[in-house]
JSON list of C-alpha atoms in Angstrom, two decimals:
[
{"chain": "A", "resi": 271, "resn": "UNK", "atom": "CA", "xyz": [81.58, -44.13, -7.55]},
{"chain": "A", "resi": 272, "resn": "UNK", "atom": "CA", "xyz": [82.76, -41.14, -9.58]},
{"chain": "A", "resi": 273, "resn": "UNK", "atom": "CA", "xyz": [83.67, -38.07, -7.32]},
{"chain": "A", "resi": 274, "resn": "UNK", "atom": "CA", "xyz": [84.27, -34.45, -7.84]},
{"chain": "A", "resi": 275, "resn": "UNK", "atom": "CA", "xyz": [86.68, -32.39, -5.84]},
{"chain": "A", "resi": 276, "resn": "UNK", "atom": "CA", "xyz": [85.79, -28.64, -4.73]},
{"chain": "A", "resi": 277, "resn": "UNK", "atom": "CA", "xyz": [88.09, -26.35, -2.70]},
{"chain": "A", "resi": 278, "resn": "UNK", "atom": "CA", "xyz": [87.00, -27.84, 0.70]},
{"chain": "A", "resi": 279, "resn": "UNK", "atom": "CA", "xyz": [84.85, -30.31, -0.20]},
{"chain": "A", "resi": 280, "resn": "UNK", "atom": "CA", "xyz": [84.28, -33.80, -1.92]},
{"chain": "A", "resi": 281, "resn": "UNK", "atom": "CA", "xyz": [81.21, -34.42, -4.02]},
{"chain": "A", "resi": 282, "resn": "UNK", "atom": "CA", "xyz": [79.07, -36.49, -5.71]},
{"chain": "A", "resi": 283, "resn": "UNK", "atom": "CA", "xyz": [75.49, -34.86, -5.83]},
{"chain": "A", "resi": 284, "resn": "UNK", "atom": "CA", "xyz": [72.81, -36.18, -8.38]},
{"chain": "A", "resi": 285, "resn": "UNK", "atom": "CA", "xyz": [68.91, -34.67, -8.68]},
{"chain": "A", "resi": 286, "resn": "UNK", "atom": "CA", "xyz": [66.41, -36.40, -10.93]},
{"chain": "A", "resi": 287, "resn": "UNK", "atom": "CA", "xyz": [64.14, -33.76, -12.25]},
{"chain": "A", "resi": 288, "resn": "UNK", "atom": "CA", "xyz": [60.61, -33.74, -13.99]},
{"chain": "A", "resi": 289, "resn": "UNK", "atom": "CA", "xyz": [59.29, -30.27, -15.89]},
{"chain": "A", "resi": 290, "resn": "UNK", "atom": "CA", "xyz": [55.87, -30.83, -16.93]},
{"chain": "A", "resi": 291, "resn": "UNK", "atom": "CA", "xyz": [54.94, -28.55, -20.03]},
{"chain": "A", "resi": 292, "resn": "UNK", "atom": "CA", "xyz": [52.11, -25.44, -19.09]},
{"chain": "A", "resi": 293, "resn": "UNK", "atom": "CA", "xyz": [48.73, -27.15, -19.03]},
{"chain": "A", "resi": 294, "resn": "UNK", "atom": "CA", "xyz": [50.14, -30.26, -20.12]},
{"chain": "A", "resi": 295, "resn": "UNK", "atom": "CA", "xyz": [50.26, -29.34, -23.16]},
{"chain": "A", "resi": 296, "resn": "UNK", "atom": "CA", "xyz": [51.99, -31.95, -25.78]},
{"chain": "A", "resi": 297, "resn": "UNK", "atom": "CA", "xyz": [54.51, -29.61, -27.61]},
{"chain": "A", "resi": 298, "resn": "UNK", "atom": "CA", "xyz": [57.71, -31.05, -27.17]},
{"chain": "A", "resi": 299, "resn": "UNK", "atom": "CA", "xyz": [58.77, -32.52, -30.87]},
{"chain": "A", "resi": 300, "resn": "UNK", "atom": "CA", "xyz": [61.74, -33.40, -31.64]},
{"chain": "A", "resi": 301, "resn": "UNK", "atom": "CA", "xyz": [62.74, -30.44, -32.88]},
{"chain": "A", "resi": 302, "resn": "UNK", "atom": "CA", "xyz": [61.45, -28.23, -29.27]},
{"chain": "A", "resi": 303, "resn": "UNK", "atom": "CA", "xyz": [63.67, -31.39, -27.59]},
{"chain": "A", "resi": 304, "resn": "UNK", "atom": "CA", "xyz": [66.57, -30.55, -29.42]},
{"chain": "A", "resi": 305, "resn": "UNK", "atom": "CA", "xyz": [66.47, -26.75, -28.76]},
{"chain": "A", "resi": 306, "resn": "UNK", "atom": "CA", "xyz": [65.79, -27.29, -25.22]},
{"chain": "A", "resi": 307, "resn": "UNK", "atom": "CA", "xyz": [68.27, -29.86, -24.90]},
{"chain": "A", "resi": 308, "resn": "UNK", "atom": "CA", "xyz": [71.11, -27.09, -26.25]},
{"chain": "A", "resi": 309, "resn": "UNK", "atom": "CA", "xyz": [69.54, -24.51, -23.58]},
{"chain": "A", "resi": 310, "resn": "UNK", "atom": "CA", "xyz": [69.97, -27.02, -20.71]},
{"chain": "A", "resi": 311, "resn": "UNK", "atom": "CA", "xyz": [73.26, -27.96, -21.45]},
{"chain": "A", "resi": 312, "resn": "UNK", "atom": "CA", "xyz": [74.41, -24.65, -21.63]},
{"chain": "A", "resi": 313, "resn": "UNK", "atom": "CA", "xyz": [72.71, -23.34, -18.10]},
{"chain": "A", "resi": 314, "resn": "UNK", "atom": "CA", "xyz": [74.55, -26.63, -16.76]},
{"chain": "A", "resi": 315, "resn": "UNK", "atom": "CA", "xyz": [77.95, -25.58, -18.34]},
{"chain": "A", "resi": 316, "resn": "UNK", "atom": "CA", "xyz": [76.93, -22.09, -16.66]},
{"chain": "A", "resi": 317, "resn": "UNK", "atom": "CA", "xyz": [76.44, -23.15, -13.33]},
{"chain": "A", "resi": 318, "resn": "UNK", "atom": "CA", "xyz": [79.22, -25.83, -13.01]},
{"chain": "A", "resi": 319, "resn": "UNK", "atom": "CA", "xyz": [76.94, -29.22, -13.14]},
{"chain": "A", "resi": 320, "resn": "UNK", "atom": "CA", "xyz": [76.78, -31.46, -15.78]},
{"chain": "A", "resi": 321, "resn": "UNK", "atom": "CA", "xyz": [73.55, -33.03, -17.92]},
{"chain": "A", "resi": 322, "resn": "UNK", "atom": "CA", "xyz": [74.12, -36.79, -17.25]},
{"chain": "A", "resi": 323, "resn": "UNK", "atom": "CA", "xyz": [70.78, -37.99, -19.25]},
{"chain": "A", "resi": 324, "resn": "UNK", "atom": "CA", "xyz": [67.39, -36.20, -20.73]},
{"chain": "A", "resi": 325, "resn": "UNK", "atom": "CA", "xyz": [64.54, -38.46, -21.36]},
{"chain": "A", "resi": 326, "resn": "UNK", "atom": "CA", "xyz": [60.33, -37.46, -21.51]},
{"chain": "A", "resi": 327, "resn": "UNK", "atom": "CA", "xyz": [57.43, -37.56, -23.77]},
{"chain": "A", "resi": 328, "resn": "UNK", "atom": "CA", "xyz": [55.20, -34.39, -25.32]},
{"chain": "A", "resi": 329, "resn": "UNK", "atom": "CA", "xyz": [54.16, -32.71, -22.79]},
{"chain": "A", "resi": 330, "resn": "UNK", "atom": "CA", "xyz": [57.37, -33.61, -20.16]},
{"chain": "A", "resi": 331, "resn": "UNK", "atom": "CA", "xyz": [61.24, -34.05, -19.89]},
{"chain": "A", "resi": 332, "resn": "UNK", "atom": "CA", "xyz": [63.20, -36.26, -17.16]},
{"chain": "A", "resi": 333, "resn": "UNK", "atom": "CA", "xyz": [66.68, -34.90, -16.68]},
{"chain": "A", "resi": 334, "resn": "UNK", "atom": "CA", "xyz": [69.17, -36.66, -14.31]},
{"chain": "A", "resi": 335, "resn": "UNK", "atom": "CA", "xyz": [71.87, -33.34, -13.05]},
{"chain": "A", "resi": 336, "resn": "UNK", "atom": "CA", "xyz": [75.44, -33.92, -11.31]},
{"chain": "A", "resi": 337, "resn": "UNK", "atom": "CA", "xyz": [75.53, -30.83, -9.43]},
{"chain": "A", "resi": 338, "resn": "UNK", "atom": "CA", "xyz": [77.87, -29.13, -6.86]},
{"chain": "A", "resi": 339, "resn": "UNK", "atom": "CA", "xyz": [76.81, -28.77, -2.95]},
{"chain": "A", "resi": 340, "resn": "UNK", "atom": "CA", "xyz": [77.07, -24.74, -2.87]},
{"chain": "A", "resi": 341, "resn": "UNK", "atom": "CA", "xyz": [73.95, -25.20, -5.28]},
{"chain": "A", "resi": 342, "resn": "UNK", "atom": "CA", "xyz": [70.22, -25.25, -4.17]},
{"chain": "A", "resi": 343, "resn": "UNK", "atom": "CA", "xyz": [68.01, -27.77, -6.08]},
{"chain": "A", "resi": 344, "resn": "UNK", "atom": "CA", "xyz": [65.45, -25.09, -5.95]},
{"chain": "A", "resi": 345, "resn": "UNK", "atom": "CA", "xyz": [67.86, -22.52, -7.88]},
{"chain": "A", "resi": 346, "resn": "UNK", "atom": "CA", "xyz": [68.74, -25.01, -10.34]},
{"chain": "A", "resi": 347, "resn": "UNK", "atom": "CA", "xyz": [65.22, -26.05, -11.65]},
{"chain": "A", "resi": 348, "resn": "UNK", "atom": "CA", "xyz": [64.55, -22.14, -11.41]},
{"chain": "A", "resi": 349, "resn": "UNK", "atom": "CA", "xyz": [67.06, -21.74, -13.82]},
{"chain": "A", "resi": 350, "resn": "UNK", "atom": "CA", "xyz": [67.12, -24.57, -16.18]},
{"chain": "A", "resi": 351, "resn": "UNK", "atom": "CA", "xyz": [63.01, -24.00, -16.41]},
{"chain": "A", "resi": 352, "resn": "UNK", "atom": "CA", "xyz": [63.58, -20.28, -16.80]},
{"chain": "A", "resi": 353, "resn": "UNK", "atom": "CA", "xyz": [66.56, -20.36, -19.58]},
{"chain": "A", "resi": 354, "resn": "UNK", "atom": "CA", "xyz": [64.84, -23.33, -21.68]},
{"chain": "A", "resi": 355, "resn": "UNK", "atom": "CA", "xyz": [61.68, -21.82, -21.49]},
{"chain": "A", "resi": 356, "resn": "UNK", "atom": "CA", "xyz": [62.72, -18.48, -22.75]},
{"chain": "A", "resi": 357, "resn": "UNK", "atom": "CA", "xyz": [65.12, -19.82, -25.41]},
{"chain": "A", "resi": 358, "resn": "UNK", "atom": "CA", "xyz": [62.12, -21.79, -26.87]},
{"chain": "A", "resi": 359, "resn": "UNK", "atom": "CA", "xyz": [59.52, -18.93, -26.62]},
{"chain": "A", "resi": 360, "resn": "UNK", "atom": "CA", "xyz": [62.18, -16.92, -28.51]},
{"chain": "A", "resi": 361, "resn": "UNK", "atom": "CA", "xyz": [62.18, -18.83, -31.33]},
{"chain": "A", "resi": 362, "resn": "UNK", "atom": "CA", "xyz": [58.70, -18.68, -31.91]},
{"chain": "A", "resi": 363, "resn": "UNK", "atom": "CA", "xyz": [58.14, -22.10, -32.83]},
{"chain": "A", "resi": 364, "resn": "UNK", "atom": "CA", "xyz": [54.46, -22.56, -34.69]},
{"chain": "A", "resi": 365, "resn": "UNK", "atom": "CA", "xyz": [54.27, -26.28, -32.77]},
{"chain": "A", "resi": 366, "resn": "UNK", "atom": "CA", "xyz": [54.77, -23.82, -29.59]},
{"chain": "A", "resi": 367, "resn": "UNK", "atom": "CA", "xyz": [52.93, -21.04, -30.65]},
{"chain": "A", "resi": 368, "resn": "UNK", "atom": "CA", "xyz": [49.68, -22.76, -31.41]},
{"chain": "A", "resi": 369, "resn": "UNK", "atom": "CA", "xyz": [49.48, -25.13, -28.11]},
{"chain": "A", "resi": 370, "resn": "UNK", "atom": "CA", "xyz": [51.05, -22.54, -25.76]},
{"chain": "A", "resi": 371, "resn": "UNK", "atom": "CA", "xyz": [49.98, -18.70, -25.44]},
{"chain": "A", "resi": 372, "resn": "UNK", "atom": "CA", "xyz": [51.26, -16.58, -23.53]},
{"chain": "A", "resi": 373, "resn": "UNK", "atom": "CA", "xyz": [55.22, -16.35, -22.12]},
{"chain": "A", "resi": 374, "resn": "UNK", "atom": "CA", "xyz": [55.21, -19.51, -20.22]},
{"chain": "A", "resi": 375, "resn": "UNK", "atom": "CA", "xyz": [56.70, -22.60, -21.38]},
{"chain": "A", "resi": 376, "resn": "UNK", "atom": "CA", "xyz": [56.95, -25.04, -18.49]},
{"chain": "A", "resi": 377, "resn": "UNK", "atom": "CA", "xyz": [54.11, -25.31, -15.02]},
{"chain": "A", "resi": 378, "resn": "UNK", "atom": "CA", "xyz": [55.49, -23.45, -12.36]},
{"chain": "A", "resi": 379, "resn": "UNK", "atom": "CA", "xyz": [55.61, -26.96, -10.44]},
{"chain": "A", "resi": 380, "resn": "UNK", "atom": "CA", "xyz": [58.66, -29.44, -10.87]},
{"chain": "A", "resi": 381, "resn": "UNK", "atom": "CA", "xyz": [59.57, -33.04, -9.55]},
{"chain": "A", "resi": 382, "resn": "UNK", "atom": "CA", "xyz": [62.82, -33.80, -7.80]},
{"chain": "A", "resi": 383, "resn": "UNK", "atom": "CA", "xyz": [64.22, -36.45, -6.36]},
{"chain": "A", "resi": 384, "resn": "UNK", "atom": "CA", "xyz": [68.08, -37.49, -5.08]},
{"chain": "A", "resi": 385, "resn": "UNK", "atom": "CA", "xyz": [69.46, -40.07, -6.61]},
{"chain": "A", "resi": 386, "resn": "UNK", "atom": "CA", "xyz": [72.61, -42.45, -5.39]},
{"chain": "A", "resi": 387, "resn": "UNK", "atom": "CA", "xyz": [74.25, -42.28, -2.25]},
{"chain": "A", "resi": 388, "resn": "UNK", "atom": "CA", "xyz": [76.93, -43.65, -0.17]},
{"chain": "A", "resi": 389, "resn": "UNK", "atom": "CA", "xyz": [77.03, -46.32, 2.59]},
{"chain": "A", "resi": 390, "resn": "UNK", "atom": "CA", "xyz": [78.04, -46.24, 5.46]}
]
């Protein structure tokens, strides 16, 4: 087991999240994947966790997150979903543009569940 080490604390914190696309729609290529991928990364670097693994299909995107314990699960997912969303919608991508309208990206819902643990 691989820890991490904060000021006063010892850590080792893993979420699996699910983002379904708005209305299910499949528009995740492999080109939207990529972009996304770069956006989540970068929120990640941001906010001091780390993007272990990103898996999906079209129209959704698994993502297993090392994160630290001053961090909500809630505020994550609110901010990887609202980064990656607005990074895509800014590029205007026609795969996007004709499946999608609007500014939303992702559903407003989203999956998580812990993952690991310790004994005891």
């Amino acid at each position: 087991m691989r820890v991490k080490r904060g000021a006063h604390s010892v850590h080792n914190l893993h979420v699996h999240l699910v983002f379904i696309t708005k209305y299910r729609r499949a528009v995740i290529t492999a080109r939207v994947r990529g972009e996304l991928v770069g956006a989540l990364r970068r929120v990640c670097c941001d906010l001091g966790c780390e993007l272990l693994e990103v898996d999906g299909e079209a129209d959704h995107l698994h993502l297993l997150v090392s994160y630290p314990p001053r961090l909500s699960v809630s505020c994550l997912a609110h901010r990887l979903k609202g980064a990656s969303a607005q990074h895509v919608r800014a590029l205007s991508l026609p795969e996007v543009r004709s499946k999608l309208w609007g500014a939303a990206f992702w559903s407003p819902s989203y999956c998580a569940v812990s993952c690991g643990g310790a004994s005891l």
